[in-house]
XYZ file of C-alpha atoms in Angstrom:
465
model
C 67.530 7.667 17.355
C 65.331 10.537 16.068
C 64.685 8.530 12.913
C 63.637 5.532 15.024
C 61.212 7.637 17.036
C 59.687 8.944 13.787
C 59.202 5.373 12.493
C 57.489 4.377 15.762
C 55.184 7.441 15.597
C 54.310 6.554 12.010
C 53.469 2.996 12.983
C 51.239 4.254 15.809
C 49.406 6.538 13.433
C 48.813 3.610 11.061
C 47.521 1.446 13.897
C 45.190 4.226 15.021
C 43.766 4.491 11.534
C 43.350 0.726 11.172
C 41.796 0.224 14.649
C 38.102 -0.450 15.173
C 36.278 2.862 14.792
C 32.861 1.857 16.129
C 31.424 4.033 18.920
C 31.907 1.317 21.548
C 35.714 1.094 21.084
C 36.877 4.350 19.661
C 36.863 7.905 20.974
C 37.799 9.291 17.513
C 34.677 7.842 15.790
C 33.210 11.309 15.229
C 36.268 12.216 13.133
C 35.425 9.677 10.375
C 34.180 11.560 7.334
C 30.533 11.036 6.268
C 29.994 8.681 3.349
C 29.395 10.817 0.306
C 26.093 10.544 -1.689
C 25.855 10.880 -5.416
C 23.967 14.026 -6.335
C 20.820 14.383 -4.299
C 19.459 10.860 -4.636
C 18.835 8.660 -1.607
C 21.391 6.052 -0.569
C 19.331 3.980 1.858
C 15.938 2.354 2.320
C 14.084 1.382 5.459
C 11.714 -1.551 5.981
C 8.809 -0.997 8.324
C 5.805 -3.312 8.686
C 3.255 -4.235 11.304
C 3.533 -7.376 13.332
C 1.527 -10.051 11.543
C -0.298 -13.086 12.977
C -1.797 -15.649 10.608
C -4.042 -18.660 11.134
C -7.581 -19.960 10.817
C -9.604 -18.767 13.807
C -6.832 -16.548 15.180
C -9.314 -13.701 15.631
C -10.378 -15.279 18.937
C -7.072 -14.091 20.422
C -7.785 -10.388 20.026
C -9.327 -10.011 23.500
C -6.178 -11.430 25.035
C -4.045 -9.056 23.000
C -5.943 -6.049 24.291
C -5.738 -7.421 27.795
C -1.986 -7.808 27.377
C -1.778 -4.218 26.236
C -3.626 -3.080 29.344
C -6.330 -1.451 27.182
C -9.164 -0.008 29.257
C -11.217 1.780 26.592
C -11.193 0.424 23.055
C -12.659 1.796 19.794
C -13.894 -0.930 17.455
C -14.302 0.393 13.903
C -16.162 -1.358 11.076
C -18.809 -0.636 8.427
C -22.529 -1.296 8.487
C -22.295 -4.166 5.948
C -19.895 -6.019 8.255
C -21.383 -5.166 11.622
C -23.611 -8.269 11.745
C -21.279 -10.663 9.879
C -18.986 -13.399 11.317
C -15.718 -11.401 11.367
C -17.138 -8.668 13.633
C -19.105 -11.184 15.695
C -15.876 -13.138 16.302
C -14.145 -10.013 17.495
C -17.095 -9.000 19.738
C -17.145 -12.486 21.287
C -13.429 -12.269 22.084
C -13.765 -8.774 23.604
C -16.681 -9.944 25.748
C -14.871 -13.104 26.865
C -11.882 -11.132 28.165
C -13.853 -8.272 29.675
C -12.647 -5.554 27.284
C -14.550 -2.248 27.551
C -15.278 -0.956 24.030
C -17.408 1.305 21.851
C -18.385 0.488 18.263
C -18.154 2.923 15.334
C -19.809 1.362 12.272
C -20.226 4.438 10.069
C -17.104 3.860 7.985
C -17.725 4.658 4.324
C -16.658 2.224 1.630
C -14.087 4.284 -0.330
C -13.792 6.930 2.472
C -13.829 10.672 1.907
C -12.310 13.522 3.816
C -15.692 14.043 5.498
C -16.073 10.393 6.497
C -12.546 10.527 7.942
C -13.454 13.665 9.899
C -16.618 11.963 11.268
C -14.538 9.056 12.545
C -11.901 11.382 13.912
C -14.622 13.256 15.858
C -15.722 10.000 17.390
C -12.158 9.116 18.322
C -11.485 12.458 19.946
C -14.689 12.317 21.976
C -14.059 8.751 23.135
C -10.503 9.289 24.352
C -9.636 5.656 23.552
C -6.391 3.989 24.547
C -6.525 1.311 21.815
C -8.214 0.734 18.419
C -9.484 -2.298 16.536
C -10.309 -2.142 12.831
C -12.399 -4.986 11.349
C -12.952 -4.734 7.597
C -11.295 -3.991 4.280
C -8.925 -1.192 3.475
C -11.594 1.459 3.910
C -12.126 0.482 7.533
C -8.448 0.052 8.378
C -7.461 3.336 6.708
C -10.248 5.212 8.511
C -9.132 3.748 11.843
C -5.517 4.820 11.139
C -6.689 8.383 10.574
C -8.850 8.312 13.685
C -5.954 7.089 15.800
C -3.617 9.716 14.346
C -5.814 12.749 14.886
C -7.218 11.394 18.149
C -3.573 11.247 19.343
C -2.860 14.724 17.914
C -6.109 16.569 18.671
C -4.850 20.064 17.999
C -3.567 19.287 14.513
C -5.369 20.612 11.449
C -6.660 17.832 9.135
C -4.395 18.916 6.250
C -1.256 18.886 8.426
C -0.572 15.187 7.771
C -2.224 14.868 4.342
C 0.249 14.204 1.558
C 1.688 17.202 -0.286
C 0.887 19.040 -2.491
C -2.765 18.771 -1.350
C -1.832 18.851 2.335
C 1.243 19.856 4.284
C 2.722 16.390 4.572
C 4.184 16.981 8.031
C 6.073 14.092 9.684
C 4.188 12.408 12.487
C 6.023 12.907 15.775
C 3.234 12.260 18.329
C 2.922 8.814 19.939
C -0.091 6.890 18.669
C -2.293 4.332 20.498
C -2.059 0.564 19.669
C -4.139 -0.391 16.628
C -5.033 -4.011 15.790
C -6.243 -4.523 12.225
C -8.380 -7.516 11.192
C -8.656 -7.502 7.401
C -11.782 -9.141 5.930
C -10.763 -8.693 2.279
C -7.693 -9.770 0.363
C -6.507 -6.689 -1.467
C -5.238 -3.540 0.191
C -2.644 -4.983 2.511
C -3.573 -2.073 4.767
C -2.894 -4.175 7.863
C 0.839 -3.948 7.019
C 1.235 -0.366 5.852
C 1.489 3.197 7.099
C -0.865 4.582 4.453
C -4.518 5.811 4.699
C -6.269 6.743 1.442
C -9.419 8.849 0.998
C -11.363 10.884 -1.604
C -10.766 14.613 -1.251
C -14.218 15.726 -2.401
C -13.358 19.371 -3.120
C -10.790 18.387 -5.757
C -12.523 15.136 -6.739
C -9.312 13.160 -6.373
C -7.941 10.579 -4.002
C -5.054 11.414 -1.727
C -3.972 10.165 1.672
C -1.685 10.144 4.653
C 1.565 8.255 4.462
C 3.723 7.702 7.538
C 5.298 4.685 9.185
C 3.903 5.982 12.477
C 0.305 5.145 11.532
C 0.838 1.505 10.581
C -1.108 -0.983 12.761
C 0.591 -2.457 15.746
C -0.654 -5.902 14.785
C -2.404 -7.347 11.721
C -4.520 -10.437 12.444
C -4.873 -12.385 9.195
C -7.624 -14.922 9.615
C -8.456 -16.677 6.323
C -11.890 -17.691 7.652
C -12.987 -14.103 7.109
C -12.550 -14.398 3.285
C -14.963 -17.296 2.784
C -18.081 -15.072 2.632
C -16.665 -12.571 0.096
C -18.713 -12.362 -3.180
C -17.084 -13.081 -6.501
C -16.569 -9.509 -7.724
C -15.183 -8.311 -4.398
C -12.669 -11.190 -4.475
C -11.758 -10.229 -8.048
C -11.295 -6.501 -7.432
C -9.308 -7.087 -4.245
C -7.103 -9.522 -6.134
C -6.493 -6.926 -8.862
C -5.202 -4.550 -6.204
C -2.757 -7.251 -5.020
C -1.697 -7.809 -8.625
C -0.944 -4.141 -9.234
C 0.738 -3.666 -5.836
C 3.150 -6.417 -6.740
C 3.741 -5.288 -10.326
C 4.137 -1.602 -9.529
C 6.429 -2.060 -6.524
C 8.672 -4.476 -8.467
C 8.954 -2.084 -11.404
C 9.118 1.165 -9.400
C 12.057 3.540 -9.596
C 14.933 2.007 -7.578
C 15.346 3.527 -4.107
C 18.857 4.856 -4.876
C 17.550 6.818 -7.879
C 14.814 8.584 -5.900
C 15.334 12.185 -4.870
C 15.677 14.167 -2.777
C 17.844 12.464 -0.237
C 16.295 13.298 3.158
C 18.320 15.497 5.519
C 16.815 13.579 8.444
C 15.632 9.946 8.418
C 12.213 10.965 9.761
C 11.657 12.632 6.387
C 12.446 9.494 4.371
C 9.091 8.665 2.714
C 7.185 5.427 3.354
C 7.257 4.873 -0.448
C 10.967 4.732 -1.166
C 11.286 2.942 -4.520
C 12.005 -0.693 -5.378
C 14.657 -2.308 -3.220
C 16.086 -5.819 -2.675
C 13.763 -6.650 0.227
C 10.498 -5.386 -1.223
C 11.359 -7.173 -4.453
C 11.210 -10.524 -2.614
C 7.710 -9.842 -1.258
C 6.402 -8.432 -4.515
C 7.529 -11.413 -6.573
C 6.183 -13.935 -4.064
C 2.802 -12.150 -4.016
C 2.733 -12.139 -7.833
C 3.341 -15.911 -7.933
C 0.498 -16.494 -5.530
C -1.872 -14.285 -7.622
C -0.914 -16.256 -10.723
C -1.675 -19.553 -9.037
C -4.683 -18.826 -6.846
C -6.620 -15.691 -7.914
C -8.750 -17.315 -10.601
C -9.532 -20.240 -8.271
C -10.452 -17.901 -5.412
C -12.834 -15.927 -7.615
C -14.531 -18.908 -9.287
C -15.004 -21.156 -6.259
C -15.895 -19.608 -2.906
C -15.470 -23.036 -1.315
C -11.793 -23.212 -2.356
C -10.334 -22.555 1.103
C -6.765 -23.081 -0.075
C -7.066 -20.426 -2.782
C -8.802 -17.883 -0.568
C -6.370 -18.438 2.310
C -3.393 -17.945 -0.003
C -4.886 -14.766 -1.505
C -5.327 -13.446 2.051
C -1.592 -14.008 2.601
C -0.731 -12.564 -0.843
C -2.432 -9.355 0.122
C -0.182 -8.988 3.180
C 2.909 -10.026 1.195
C 2.258 -7.408 -1.482
C 1.494 -4.913 1.289
C 4.909 -5.461 2.782
C 6.407 -4.929 -0.690
C 4.552 -1.822 -1.840
C 4.265 -0.393 1.694
C 7.985 0.195 1.549
C 8.772 0.405 -2.164
C 5.613 2.232 -3.275
C 3.426 2.060 -6.348
C 3.433 4.292 -9.405
C 1.267 5.080 -12.449
C -1.565 2.540 -12.154
C -2.354 3.827 -8.658
C -1.682 7.465 -9.435
C -4.100 7.306 -12.398
C -6.644 5.273 -10.422
C -7.366 8.016 -7.960
C -9.198 10.350 -10.401
C -10.883 7.301 -11.950
C -12.468 6.634 -8.561
C -12.879 10.277 -7.576
C -14.693 11.352 -10.779
C -17.080 8.401 -10.920
C -20.440 9.236 -12.461
C -23.129 6.591 -12.189
C -21.209 3.273 -12.104
C -22.260 0.802 -9.422
C -20.396 -2.502 -9.338
C -21.927 -5.892 -8.905
C -21.745 -7.455 -5.363
C -21.131 -4.075 -3.612
C -23.929 -3.057 -1.222
C -23.492 0.733 -1.381
C -25.874 3.661 -1.782
C -23.501 5.755 -3.917
C -21.714 5.488 -7.252
C -18.455 3.620 -6.855
C -15.517 2.342 -8.835
C -13.867 -0.252 -6.577
C -10.250 0.583 -5.936
C -8.818 -2.606 -7.457
C -10.840 -2.155 -10.626
C -9.763 1.508 -10.991
C -6.162 0.408 -10.718
C -6.129 -2.601 -13.022
C -7.972 -0.995 -15.951
C -4.883 1.081 -16.862
C -2.333 -1.684 -16.189
C -1.858 -2.923 -19.789
C -1.181 0.624 -21.094
C 0.996 1.565 -18.121
C 3.349 -1.433 -18.288
C 3.665 -1.210 -22.062
C 4.830 2.382 -21.372
C 7.175 1.754 -18.398
C 8.915 -1.339 -19.844
C 11.490 0.749 -21.667
C 13.164 1.017 -18.280
C 14.125 -2.304 -16.722
C 12.431 -4.430 -19.454
C 13.812 -7.578 -17.849
C 11.615 -7.043 -14.794
C 8.519 -6.616 -16.985
C 9.390 -9.773 -18.899
C 9.899 -11.702 -15.632
C 6.484 -10.547 -14.408
C 4.860 -11.641 -17.696
C 6.402 -15.097 -17.345
C 5.097 -15.444 -13.775
C 1.639 -14.591 -15.052
C 1.826 -17.331 -17.655
C 3.523 -15.895 -20.728
C 5.870 -18.069 -22.794
C 8.987 -15.921 -23.062
C 11.386 -18.520 -24.441
C 11.681 -16.737 -27.797
C 10.783 -13.281 -26.567
C 12.876 -10.251 -27.423
C 13.743 -7.963 -24.508
C 12.553 -4.919 -26.414
C 9.060 -6.438 -26.571
C 8.743 -6.883 -22.817
C 6.115 -4.188 -22.364
C 3.866 -5.468 -25.094
C 4.178 -9.019 -23.817
C 3.235 -8.007 -20.265
C 0.372 -5.877 -21.565
C -1.053 -8.723 -23.665
C -0.653 -11.123 -20.750
C -2.597 -8.750 -18.481
C -5.374 -8.288 -21.078
C -5.823 -12.055 -21.367
C -5.806 -12.397 -17.596
C -8.498 -9.742 -17.229
C -10.595 -11.032 -20.107
C -10.680 -14.484 -18.526
C -12.044 -12.931 -15.358
C -14.831 -10.910 -17.062
C -13.374 -7.530 -16.230
C -15.136 -4.442 -17.688
C -13.811 -3.541 -21.151
C -11.836 -0.493 -20.144
C -12.666 2.940 -18.811
C -15.450 3.389 -21.383
C -17.334 0.464 -19.798
C -17.418 2.259 -16.428
C -18.675 5.551 -17.808
C -15.726 7.516 -19.157
C -15.126 8.905 -22.616
C -12.380 10.726 -24.486
C -13.940 14.022 -23.301
C -13.128 13.080 -19.678
C -9.414 12.613 -20.298
C -8.335 16.195 -19.445
C -10.096 15.930 -16.085
C -8.520 12.504 -15.425
C -5.066 13.890 -16.213
C -5.674 16.916 -13.975
C -6.660 14.570 -11.152
C -3.483 12.534 -11.614
C -1.069 15.447 -11.438
C -1.342 15.968 -7.622
C -0.481 12.302 -7.023
C 3.248 13.031 -6.938
C 3.828 10.756 -3.955
C 3.295 7.778 -6.263
C 3.669 8.980 -9.838
C 7.229 10.189 -9.189
C 8.151 6.541 -8.611
C 7.367 5.638 -12.185
C 10.578 4.202 -13.641
C 9.995 6.219 -16.830
C 9.524 9.964 -16.676
C 6.197 11.131 -18.077
C 4.444 14.273 -19.255
C 0.819 15.369 -19.196
C 0.660 14.298 -22.838
C 1.900 10.824 -21.863
C -0.819 10.558 -19.238
C -3.450 11.595 -21.811
C -2.175 8.856 -24.147
C -2.274 6.262 -21.358
C -5.873 7.164 -20.400
C -6.969 7.068 -24.030
C -5.329 3.666 -24.512
C -7.241 2.437 -21.426
C -10.696 3.398 -22.685
C -11.016 -0.035 -24.263
C -8.985 -3.136 -23.319
C -10.011 -5.903 -25.670
């Protein structure tokens, strides 16, 4: 009889172990051991994007959106070039139609600086707004994100949320106001991401703020706004989409990134390549391959420009969660140390290297370097961009992708490397120094790199053709 009771007790123990252990059905759930992680690398990734609405003429709905949000005092941010153009006029008409009370801030700087961010933040704090609308390219949307963040956290020091090591990189825990982004360019994907980039003038480098908390509430993607973009602006925005897609697809995989966060609030926005971001990156790359040249060469090609507007958002969803790596990390000092270069089609009163141009000029050298890791991904990207890889050797993947990119850029009349925009070999130490603080992105390079490697990559990018 004792033996029988022991068998019954054993069966009950087995049933208890096999039973459903979810919190809804089991009081012993807390006793399940935590899943172990390997070393200190992460074991999870998280997808976070803005709500997206797409369609020709959809901007007319923005007044209703703000009405639905119960907004009583709205900040409309744009830049002076856009303030009299159709995209802003369409927004203003909608706000007026639905009786939305608003104030306009049109002093956004193209390629914003810490000071231009602070000016917009001061306006936001003074206005005490309960909703924001950003109409413009990445510079406008990023500035509006910063204004919303610090307007919602008025006692915070500016460097509190700026990425380490330049700032403190604190997690954002304050609730932000609704922000609706209306992109007028097809490049940054800023309407989908929790990233705001600016030039830190003291160090002459770009840095930024990266947090899921600052992503727009809604991105309104209206392809009508792209029809008035000049040729070079279309080109440089498209190059940003190209590199967003390539870099996020080839980035360090999420489960190889360290450290593993002790709390999910500390998991970075840029997490490394992952199965979901891969889908968006590859789809964006295919659209670039099919439509970018058409969109640049023919402003009347509505199909091409509409598709590039979507590609920008698709790539934004990809890189906004996977991240970018060396092309972007190296681009920040290229923009920040600009001397006298002024690009065609940009109505600015200061020297400027457009972001997409600063990114793409290093891309042949970078992908020739990174292809030692995951060469099959580099070869796949080359094929999407038009390379014939039927007889290609996997060990040549980097060179094939680099040559494909050079041909792509040559066909689109891109400046012949860094030398063509004012840099020389003597500038390389400063360019390397400006890249070193960009750990948020450079650490996602699939191949580890040294300062000497960066010097070699900059030197190889002085001339492309």
